[in-house]
Amino acid sequence: MSSQLEQLSEGIIACCKCPRLVAWREEV
C-alpha cells in the first residue's frame, strides 16, 4: 500500500504544477 501512497503523493505534486487543477482545488 505504501507504493500507492507514493504514487498518490507524486500525483498531488504534479497537480500543484497544473494551473488547471489548482483552480479545481480552489473550488473544492
Short mmCIF file of C-alpha atoms in Angstrom, two decimals:
data_model
loop_
_atom_site.label_atom_id
_atom_site.label_comp_id
_atom_site.label_asym_id
_atom_site.label_seq_id
_atom_site.Cartn_x
_atom_site.Cartn_y
_atom_site.Cartn_z
CA MET A 1 0.00 0.00 0.00
CA SER A 2 2.95 2.31 0.57
CA SER A 3 3.61 2.25 -3.17
CA GLN A 4 0.09 3.56 -3.76
CA LEU A 5 0.73 6.39 -1.31
CA GLU A 6 3.92 7.26 -3.17
CA GLN A 7 2.07 7.37 -6.49
CA LEU A 8 -0.66 9.50 -4.93
CA SER A 9 1.94 11.85 -3.48
CA GLU A 10 3.61 12.19 -6.87
CA GLY A 11 0.23 12.86 -8.45
CA ILE A 12 -0.52 15.60 -5.91
CA ILE A 13 2.85 17.24 -6.64
CA ALA A 14 2.09 17.11 -10.38
CA CYS A 15 -1.35 18.60 -9.72
CA CYS A 16 0.24 21.50 -7.86
CA LYS A 17 2.15 22.27 -11.05
CA CYS A 18 -1.07 22.12 -13.09
CA PRO A 19 -2.83 25.53 -13.05
CA ARG A 20 -5.99 23.85 -14.28
CA LEU A 21 -6.04 21.52 -11.28
CA VAL A 22 -5.15 24.39 -8.97
CA ALA A 23 -8.43 26.06 -9.96
CA TRP A 24 -10.17 22.75 -9.22
CA ARG A 25 -8.61 22.70 -5.75
CA GLU A 26 -9.94 26.20 -5.12
CA GLU A 27 -13.47 25.01 -5.94
CA VAL A 28 -13.12 22.07 -3.54
#
